[in-house]
CSV table of C-alpha atoms in Angstrom, one decimal:
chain,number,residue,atom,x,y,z
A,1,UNK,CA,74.9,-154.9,0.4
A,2,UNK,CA,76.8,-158.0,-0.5
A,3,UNK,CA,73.7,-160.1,-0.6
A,4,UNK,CA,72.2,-157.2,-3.0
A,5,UNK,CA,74.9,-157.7,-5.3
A,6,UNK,CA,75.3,-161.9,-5.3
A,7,UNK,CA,71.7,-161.5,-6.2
A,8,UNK,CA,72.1,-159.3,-9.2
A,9,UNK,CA,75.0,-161.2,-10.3
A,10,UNK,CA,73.2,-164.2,-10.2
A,11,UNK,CA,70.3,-162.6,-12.1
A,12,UNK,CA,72.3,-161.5,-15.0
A,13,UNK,CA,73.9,-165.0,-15.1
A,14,UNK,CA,70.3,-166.8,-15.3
A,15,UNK,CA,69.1,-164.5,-17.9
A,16,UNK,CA,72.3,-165.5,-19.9
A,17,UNK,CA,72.2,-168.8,-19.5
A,18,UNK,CA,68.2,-168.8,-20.1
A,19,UNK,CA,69.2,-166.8,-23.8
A,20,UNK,CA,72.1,-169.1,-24.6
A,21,UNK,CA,69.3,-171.9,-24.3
A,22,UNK,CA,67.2,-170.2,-26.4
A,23,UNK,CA,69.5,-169.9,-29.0
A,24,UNK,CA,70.8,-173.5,-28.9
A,25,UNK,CA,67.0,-174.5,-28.9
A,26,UNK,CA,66.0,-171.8,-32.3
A,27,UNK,CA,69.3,-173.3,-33.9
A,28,UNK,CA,67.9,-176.4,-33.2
A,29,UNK,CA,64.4,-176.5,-34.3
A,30,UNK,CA,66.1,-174.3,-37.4
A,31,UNK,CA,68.1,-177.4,-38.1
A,32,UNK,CA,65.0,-179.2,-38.1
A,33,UNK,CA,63.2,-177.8,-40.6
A,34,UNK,CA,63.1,-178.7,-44.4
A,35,UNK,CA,64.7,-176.8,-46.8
A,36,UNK,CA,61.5,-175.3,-48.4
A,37,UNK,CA,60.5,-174.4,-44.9
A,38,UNK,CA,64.3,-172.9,-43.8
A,39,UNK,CA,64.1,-170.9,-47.1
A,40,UNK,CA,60.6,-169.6,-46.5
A,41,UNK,CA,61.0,-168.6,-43.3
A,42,UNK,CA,63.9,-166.6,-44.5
A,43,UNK,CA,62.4,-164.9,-46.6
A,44,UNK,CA,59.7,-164.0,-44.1
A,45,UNK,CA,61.8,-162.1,-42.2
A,46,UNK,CA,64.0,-160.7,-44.6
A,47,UNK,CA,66.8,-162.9,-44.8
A,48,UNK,CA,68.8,-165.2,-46.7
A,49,UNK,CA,68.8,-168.9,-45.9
A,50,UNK,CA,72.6,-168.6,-44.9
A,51,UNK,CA,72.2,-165.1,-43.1
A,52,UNK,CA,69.1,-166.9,-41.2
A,53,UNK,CA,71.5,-170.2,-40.3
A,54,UNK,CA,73.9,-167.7,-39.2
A,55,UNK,CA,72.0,-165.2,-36.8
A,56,UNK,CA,73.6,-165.6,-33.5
A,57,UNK,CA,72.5,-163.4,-30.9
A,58,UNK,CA,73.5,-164.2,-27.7
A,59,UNK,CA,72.5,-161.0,-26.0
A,60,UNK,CA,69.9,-158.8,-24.8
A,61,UNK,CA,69.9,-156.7,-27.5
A,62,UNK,CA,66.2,-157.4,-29.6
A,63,UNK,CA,64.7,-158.4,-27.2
A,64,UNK,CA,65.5,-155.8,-24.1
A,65,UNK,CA,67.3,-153.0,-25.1
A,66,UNK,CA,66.0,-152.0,-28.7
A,67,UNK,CA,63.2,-151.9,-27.4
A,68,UNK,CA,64.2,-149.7,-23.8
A,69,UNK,CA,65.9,-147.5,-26.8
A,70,UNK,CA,62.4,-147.3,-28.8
A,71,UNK,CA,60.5,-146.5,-25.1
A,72,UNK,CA,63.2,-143.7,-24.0
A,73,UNK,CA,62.9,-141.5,-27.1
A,74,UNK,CA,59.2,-141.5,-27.1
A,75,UNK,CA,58.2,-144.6,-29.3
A,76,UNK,CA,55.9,-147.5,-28.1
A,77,UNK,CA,57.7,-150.7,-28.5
A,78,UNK,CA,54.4,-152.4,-29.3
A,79,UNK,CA,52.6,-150.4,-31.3
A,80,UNK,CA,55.9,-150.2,-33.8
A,81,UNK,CA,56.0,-154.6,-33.5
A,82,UNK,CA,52.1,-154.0,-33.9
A,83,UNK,CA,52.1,-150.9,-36.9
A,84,UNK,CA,55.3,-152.1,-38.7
A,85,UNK,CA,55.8,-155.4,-38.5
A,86,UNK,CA,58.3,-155.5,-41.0
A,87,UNK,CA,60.1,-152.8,-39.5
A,88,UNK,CA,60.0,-153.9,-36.4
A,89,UNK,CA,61.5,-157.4,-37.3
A,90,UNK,CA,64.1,-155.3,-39.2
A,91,UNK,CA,65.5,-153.5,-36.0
A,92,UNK,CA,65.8,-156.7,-33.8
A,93,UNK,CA,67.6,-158.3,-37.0
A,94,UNK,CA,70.2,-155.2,-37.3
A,95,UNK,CA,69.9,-155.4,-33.2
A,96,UNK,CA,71.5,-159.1,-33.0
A,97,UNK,CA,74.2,-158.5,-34.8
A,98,UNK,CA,75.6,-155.4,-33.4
A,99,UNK,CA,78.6,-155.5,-31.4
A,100,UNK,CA,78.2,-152.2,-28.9
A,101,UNK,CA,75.6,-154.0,-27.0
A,102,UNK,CA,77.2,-153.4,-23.8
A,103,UNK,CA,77.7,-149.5,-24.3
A,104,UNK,CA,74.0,-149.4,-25.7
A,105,UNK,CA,73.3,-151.1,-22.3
A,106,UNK,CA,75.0,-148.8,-20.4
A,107,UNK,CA,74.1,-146.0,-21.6
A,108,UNK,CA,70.0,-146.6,-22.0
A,109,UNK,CA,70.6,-147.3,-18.3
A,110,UNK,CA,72.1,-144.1,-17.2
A,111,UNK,CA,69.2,-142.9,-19.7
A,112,UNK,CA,71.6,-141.4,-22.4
A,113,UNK,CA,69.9,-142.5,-25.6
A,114,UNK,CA,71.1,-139.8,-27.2
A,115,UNK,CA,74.3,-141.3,-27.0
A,116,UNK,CA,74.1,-144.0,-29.2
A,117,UNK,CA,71.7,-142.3,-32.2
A,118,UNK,CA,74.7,-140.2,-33.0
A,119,UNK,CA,77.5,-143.1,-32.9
A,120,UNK,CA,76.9,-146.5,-32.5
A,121,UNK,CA,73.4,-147.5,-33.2
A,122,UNK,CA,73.0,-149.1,-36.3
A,123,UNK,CA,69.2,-149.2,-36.0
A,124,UNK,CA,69.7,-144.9,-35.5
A,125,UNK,CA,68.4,-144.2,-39.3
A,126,UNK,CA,65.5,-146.0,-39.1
A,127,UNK,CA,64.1,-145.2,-35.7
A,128,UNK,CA,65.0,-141.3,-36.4
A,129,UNK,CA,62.7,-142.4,-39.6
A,130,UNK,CA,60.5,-144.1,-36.7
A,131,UNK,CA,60.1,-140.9,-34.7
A,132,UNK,CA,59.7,-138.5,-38.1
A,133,UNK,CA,56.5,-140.2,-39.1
A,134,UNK,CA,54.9,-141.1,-35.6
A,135,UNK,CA,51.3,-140.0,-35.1
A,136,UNK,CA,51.5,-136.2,-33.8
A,137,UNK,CA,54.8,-135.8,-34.5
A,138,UNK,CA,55.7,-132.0,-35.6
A,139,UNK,CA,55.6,-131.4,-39.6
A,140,UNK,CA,58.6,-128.9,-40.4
């Protein structure tokens, strides 16, 4: 049991270190860029050139649990990143900045999204929205 759990921890601690690294090296190639190119990127995905220079996400959040949220109330994660781009791009954006990422983790993984859409989820409007005009969904 003991070697079970050195190897989770060790797991969790490599896939943190591996997303600080990605941040460090997005900052980096963010710094990089000219400032036509900073500001049209920005505007790409929605942001201003400060709010892009700021976006910090140093957890799982976009990239793991949004879309384990998306999966466990009947969405496909790719077809929504495929379908609404924009959308899609939207809920990772709203996704990094939230601060409940470790109770979002928590529950999804005692599969309690329920808990989440009614309190803490930021992203809960639009992915209700999501789920309201998905293909065969029921018309009220």
């Amino acid at each position: 049991m003991t070697g079970q759990f050195a190897y989770a921890a060790l797991s969790r601690l490599r896939r943190r270190l591996q997303r600080a690294l990605d941040n460090r090296k997005s900052r980096a190639e963010l710094g990089a860029c000219p400032a036509s190119e900073l500001h049209r990127i920005a505007q790409d995905v929605g942001l201003s050139d400060t709010d892009l220079q700021s976006l910090d996400c140093s957890h799982p959040g976009p990239s793991e649990l949004m879309p384990q949220r998306l999966e466990q109330l009947g969405l496909d994660p790719a077809y929504v990143k495929y379908a609404r781009t924009a959308t899609y791009r939207d809920l990772e954006r709203v996704c990094a900045s939230c601060k409940a990422w470790r109770r979002c983790a928590r529950d999804l993984a005692h599969g309690n999204v329920e808990a989440g859409m009614g309190s803490y989820c930021l992203n809960a409007p639009t992915i209700d929205a999501l789920i309201v005009d998905r293909p065969g969904a029921p018309t009220g």
